[in-house]
JSON list of C-alpha atoms in Angstrom, two decimals:
[
{"chain": "A", "resi": 1, "resn": "MET", "atom": "CA", "xyz": [16.78, 21.78, -14.11]},
{"chain": "A", "resi": 2, "resn": "LYS", "atom": "CA", "xyz": [14.06, 21.92, -11.45]},
{"chain": "A", "resi": 3, "resn": "ILE", "atom": "CA", "xyz": [10.61, 20.60, -12.19]},
{"chain": "A", "resi": 4, "resn": "LYS", "atom": "CA", "xyz": [7.86, 22.55, -10.51]},
{"chain": "A", "resi": 5, "resn": "LEU", "atom": "CA", "xyz": [5.38, 20.53, -8.47]},
{"chain": "A", "resi": 6, "resn": "GLU", "atom": "CA", "xyz": [2.66, 22.33, -10.37]},
{"chain": "A", "resi": 7, "resn": "SER", "atom": "CA", "xyz": [3.98, 20.84, -13.61]},
{"chain": "A", "resi": 8, "resn": "VAL", "atom": "CA", "xyz": [4.03, 17.33, -12.14]},
{"chain": "A", "resi": 9, "resn": "GLU", "atom": "CA", "xyz": [0.45, 17.65, -10.92]},
{"chain": "A", "resi": 10, "resn": "LYS", "atom": "CA", "xyz": [-0.64, 18.98, -14.30]},
{"chain": "A", "resi": 11, "resn": "HIS", "atom": "CA", "xyz": [1.16, 16.12, -16.06]},
{"chain": "A", "resi": 12, "resn": "LEU", "atom": "CA", "xyz": [-0.45, 13.54, -13.74]},
{"chain": "A", "resi": 13, "resn": "LYS", "atom": "CA", "xyz": [-3.90, 15.03, -14.28]},
{"chain": "A", "resi": 14, "resn": "GLU", "atom": "CA", "xyz": [-3.36, 14.73, -18.02]},
{"chain": "A", "resi": 15, "resn": "LYS", "atom": "CA", "xyz": [-2.09, 11.13, -17.79]},
{"chain": "A", "resi": 16, "resn": "LEU", "atom": "CA", "xyz": [-5.08, 10.14, -15.60]},
{"chain": "A", "resi": 17, "resn": "LYS", "atom": "CA", "xyz": [-7.36, 10.88, -18.55]},
{"chain": "A", "resi": 18, "resn": "ASN", "atom": "CA", "xyz": [-6.03, 7.64, -20.09]},
{"chain": "A", "resi": 19, "resn": "SER", "atom": "CA", "xyz": [-8.13, 4.79, -18.65]},
{"chain": "A", "resi": 20, "resn": "GLU", "atom": "CA", "xyz": [-5.31, 2.21, -18.76]},
{"chain": "A", "resi": 21, "resn": "PHE", "atom": "CA", "xyz": [-2.90, 4.55, -16.99]},
{"chain": "A", "resi": 22, "resn": "LYS", "atom": "CA", "xyz": [-5.56, 5.50, -14.43]},
{"chain": "A", "resi": 23, "resn": "GLU", "atom": "CA", "xyz": [-6.29, 1.85, -13.63]},
{"chain": "A", "resi": 24, "resn": "ALA", "atom": "CA", "xyz": [-2.59, 1.05, -13.16]},
{"chain": "A", "resi": 25, "resn": "TYR", "atom": "CA", "xyz": [-2.05, 4.22, -11.11]},
{"chain": "A", "resi": 26, "resn": "GLU", "atom": "CA", "xyz": [-4.96, 3.41, -8.79]},
{"chain": "A", "resi": 27, "resn": "LEU", "atom": "CA", "xyz": [-3.75, -0.16, -8.26]},
{"chain": "A", "resi": 28, "resn": "GLU", "atom": "CA", "xyz": [-0.24, 1.02, -7.37]},
{"chain": "A", "resi": 29, "resn": "ARG", "atom": "CA", "xyz": [-1.63, 3.71, -5.06]},
{"chain": "A", "resi": 30, "resn": "VAL", "atom": "CA", "xyz": [-3.67, 1.09, -3.18]},
{"chain": "A", "resi": 31, "resn": "LYS", "atom": "CA", "xyz": [-0.69, -1.28, -2.96]},
{"chain": "A", "resi": 32, "resn": "VAL", "atom": "CA", "xyz": [1.54, 1.46, -1.57]},
{"chain": "A", "resi": 33, "resn": "ALA", "atom": "CA", "xyz": [-1.07, 2.54, 0.99]},
{"chain": "A", "resi": 34, "resn": "LEU", "atom": "CA", "xyz": [-1.45, -1.06, 2.19]},
{"chain": "A", "resi": 35, "resn": "ALA", "atom": "CA", "xyz": [2.31, -1.58, 2.33]},
{"chain": "A", "resi": 36, "resn": "GLN", "atom": "CA", "xyz": [2.78, 1.62, 4.36]},
{"chain": "A", "resi": 37, "resn": "LYS", "atom": "CA", "xyz": [0.05, 0.60, 6.80]},
{"chain": "A", "resi": 38, "resn": "ILE", "atom": "CA", "xyz": [1.59, -2.83, 7.34]},
{"chain": "A", "resi": 39, "resn": "ALA", "atom": "CA", "xyz": [5.00, -1.29, 8.03]},
{"chain": "A", "resi": 40, "resn": "GLU", "atom": "CA", "xyz": [3.39, 1.25, 10.37]},
{"chain": "A", "resi": 41, "resn": "ILE", "atom": "CA", "xyz": [1.59, -1.45, 12.37]},
{"chain": "A", "resi": 42, "resn": "ARG", "atom": "CA", "xyz": [4.76, -3.55, 12.60]},
{"chain": "A", "resi": 43, "resn": "ASP", "atom": "CA", "xyz": [6.63, -0.49, 13.83]},
{"chain": "A", "resi": 44, "resn": "GLU", "atom": "CA", "xyz": [3.90, 0.27, 16.41]},
{"chain": "A", "resi": 45, "resn": "HIS", "atom": "CA", "xyz": [4.48, -3.23, 17.78]},
{"chain": "A", "resi": 46, "resn": "SER", "atom": "CA", "xyz": [8.24, -2.49, 17.95]},
{"chain": "A", "resi": 47, "resn": "LEU", "atom": "CA", "xyz": [9.06, -5.43, 15.73]},
{"chain": "A", "resi": 48, "resn": "THR", "atom": "CA", "xyz": [11.76, -5.71, 13.11]},
{"chain": "A", "resi": 49, "resn": "GLN", "atom": "CA", "xyz": [10.98, -7.31, 9.78]},
{"chain": "A", "resi": 50, "resn": "SER", "atom": "CA", "xyz": [12.96, -10.35, 10.92]},
{"chain": "A", "resi": 51, "resn": "GLU", "atom": "CA", "xyz": [10.95, -10.69, 14.12]},
{"chain": "A", "resi": 52, "resn": "LEU", "atom": "CA", "xyz": [7.66, -10.47, 12.24]},
{"chain": "A", "resi": 53, "resn": "ALA", "atom": "CA", "xyz": [8.93, -12.95, 9.67]},
{"chain": "A", "resi": 54, "resn": "LYS", "atom": "CA", "xyz": [9.79, -15.41, 12.44]},
{"chain": "A", "resi": 55, "resn": "ARG", "atom": "CA", "xyz": [6.26, -15.06, 13.88]},
{"chain": "A", "resi": 56, "resn": "MET", "atom": "CA", "xyz": [4.78, -15.75, 10.44]},
{"chain": "A", "resi": 57, "resn": "ASN", "atom": "CA", "xyz": [7.27, -18.50, 9.57]},
{"chain": "A", "resi": 58, "resn": "VAL", "atom": "CA", "xyz": [8.38, -16.67, 6.42]},
{"chain": "A", "resi": 59, "resn": "SER", "atom": "CA", "xyz": [11.60, -14.95, 5.37]},
{"chain": "A", "resi": 60, "resn": "GLN", "atom": "CA", "xyz": [12.54, -11.38, 6.21]},
{"chain": "A", "resi": 61, "resn": "GLN", "atom": "CA", "xyz": [12.76, -10.76, 2.46]},
{"chain": "A", "resi": 62, "resn": "PHE", "atom": "CA", "xyz": [9.09, -11.74, 2.13]},
{"chain": "A", "resi": 63, "resn": "ILE", "atom": "CA", "xyz": [8.13, -9.11, 4.73]},
{"chain": "A", "resi": 64, "resn": "SER", "atom": "CA", "xyz": [10.32, -6.57, 2.96]},
{"chain": "A", "resi": 65, "resn": "GLN", "atom": "CA", "xyz": [8.53, -7.28, -0.33]},
{"chain": "A", "resi": 66, "resn": "ILE", "atom": "CA", "xyz": [5.13, -6.81, 1.30]},
{"chain": "A", "resi": 67, "resn": "GLU", "atom": "CA", "xyz": [6.20, -3.54, 2.92]},
{"chain": "A", "resi": 68, "resn": "SER", "atom": "CA", "xyz": [7.64, -2.21, -0.33]},
{"chain": "A", "resi": 69, "resn": "GLY", "atom": "CA", "xyz": [4.42, -2.90, -2.23]},
{"chain": "A", "resi": 70, "resn": "GLU", "atom": "CA", "xyz": [5.95, -5.62, -4.39]},
{"chain": "A", "resi": 71, "resn": "GLY", "atom": "CA", "xyz": [3.73, -8.54, -5.27]},
{"chain": "A", "resi": 72, "resn": "ASN", "atom": "CA", "xyz": [0.13, -9.00, -4.21]},
{"chain": "A", "resi": 73, "resn": "PRO", "atom": "CA", "xyz": [-0.32, -10.46, -0.74]},
{"chain": "A", "resi": 74, "resn": "THR", "atom": "CA", "xyz": [-3.23, -12.89, -0.59]},
{"chain": "A", "resi": 75, "resn": "LEU", "atom": "CA", "xyz": [-6.02, -12.63, 1.96]},
{"chain": "A", "resi": 76, "resn": "GLU", "atom": "CA", "xyz": [-4.47, -15.66, 3.61]},
{"chain": "A", "resi": 77, "resn": "THR", "atom": "CA", "xyz": [-1.14, -13.82, 3.94]},
{"chain": "A", "resi": 78, "resn": "LEU", "atom": "CA", "xyz": [-2.86, -10.68, 5.25]},
{"chain": "A", "resi": 79, "resn": "SER", "atom": "CA", "xyz": [-4.81, -12.78, 7.76]},
{"chain": "A", "resi": 80, "resn": "LYS", "atom": "CA", "xyz": [-1.61, -14.50, 8.94]},
{"chain": "A", "resi": 81, "resn": "LEU", "atom": "CA", "xyz": [0.08, -11.11, 9.19]},
{"chain": "A", "resi": 82, "resn": "ALA", "atom": "CA", "xyz": [-2.81, -9.63, 11.21]},
{"chain": "A", "resi": 83, "resn": "GLN", "atom": "CA", "xyz": [-2.79, -12.64, 13.53]},
{"chain": "A", "resi": 84, "resn": "SER", "atom": "CA", "xyz": [0.97, -12.29, 14.03]},
{"chain": "A", "resi": 85, "resn": "LEU", "atom": "CA", "xyz": [0.46, -8.61, 14.97]},
{"chain": "A", "resi": 86, "resn": "ASN", "atom": "CA", "xyz": [-2.55, -9.36, 17.20]},
{"chain": "A", "resi": 87, "resn": "THR", "atom": "CA", "xyz": [-4.76, -7.19, 14.98]},
{"chain": "A", "resi": 88, "resn": "SER", "atom": "CA", "xyz": [-7.71, -7.81, 12.71]},
{"chain": "A", "resi": 89, "resn": "ILE", "atom": "CA", "xyz": [-8.43, -7.00, 9.08]},
{"chain": "A", "resi": 90, "resn": "ARG", "atom": "CA", "xyz": [-11.21, -4.66, 8.04]},
{"chain": "A", "resi": 91, "resn": "ILE", "atom": "CA", "xyz": [-11.94, -4.17, 4.35]},
{"chain": "A", "resi": 92, "resn": "SER", "atom": "CA", "xyz": [-14.45, -1.61, 3.21]},
{"chain": "A", "resi": 93, "resn": "PHE", "atom": "CA", "xyz": [-15.71, -0.22, -0.05]},
{"chain": "A", "resi": 94, "resn": "SER", "atom": "CA", "xyz": [-17.13, 3.26, -0.41]},
{"chain": "A", "resi": 95, "resn": "LYS", "atom": "CA", "xyz": [-18.09, 5.71, -3.10]},
{"chain": "A", "resi": 96, "resn": "LYS", "atom": "CA", "xyz": [-15.24, 7.79, -4.44]},
{"chain": "A", "resi": 97, "resn": "SER", "atom": "CA", "xyz": [-15.32, 11.35, -3.20]},
{"chain": "A", "resi": 98, "resn": "CYS", "atom": "CA", "xyz": [-11.88, 12.39, -4.41]},
{"chain": "A", "resi": 99, "resn": "ARG", "atom": "CA", "xyz": [-10.92, 13.43, -7.92]},
{"chain": "A", "resi": 100, "resn": "SER", "atom": "CA", "xyz": [-8.49, 10.56, -8.47]},
{"chain": "A", "resi": 101, "resn": "GLY", "atom": "CA", "xyz": [-9.97, 8.11, -5.97]},
{"chain": "A", "resi": 102, "resn": "CYS", "atom": "CA", "xyz": [-9.44, 7.64, -2.27]},
{"chain": "A", "resi": 103, "resn": "LEU", "atom": "CA", "xyz": [-8.22, 4.82, -0.12]},
{"chain": "A", "resi": 104, "resn": "LYS", "atom": "CA", "xyz": [-8.42, 4.66, 3.62]},
{"chain": "A", "resi": 105, "resn": "VAL", "atom": "CA", "xyz": [-6.43, 1.92, 5.24]},
{"chain": "A", "resi": 106, "resn": "ALA", "atom": "CA", "xyz": [-7.30, 1.77, 8.93]}
]
């Protein structure tokens, strides 16, 4: 049985009316966006998870958890990660202009 994308979007729109669900959904969406950006930057530097882990003096599994959106990396961890990738961190807050909220990870 195939589920139409239209049905999924309709279902999500309905679920987002629930404030608890919406809060959890937004948090997961932000975590996934951050995790994807970290993996993207590591890849741009042509590093494996193991190589980045060695630079940060952590395990490869720790990097894998960060890149899969598991856990909540602290600002200290993010700062150490940025330093290891010779990048900087920029955090910004802006008014929502999307229906279900927007996140831009630069």
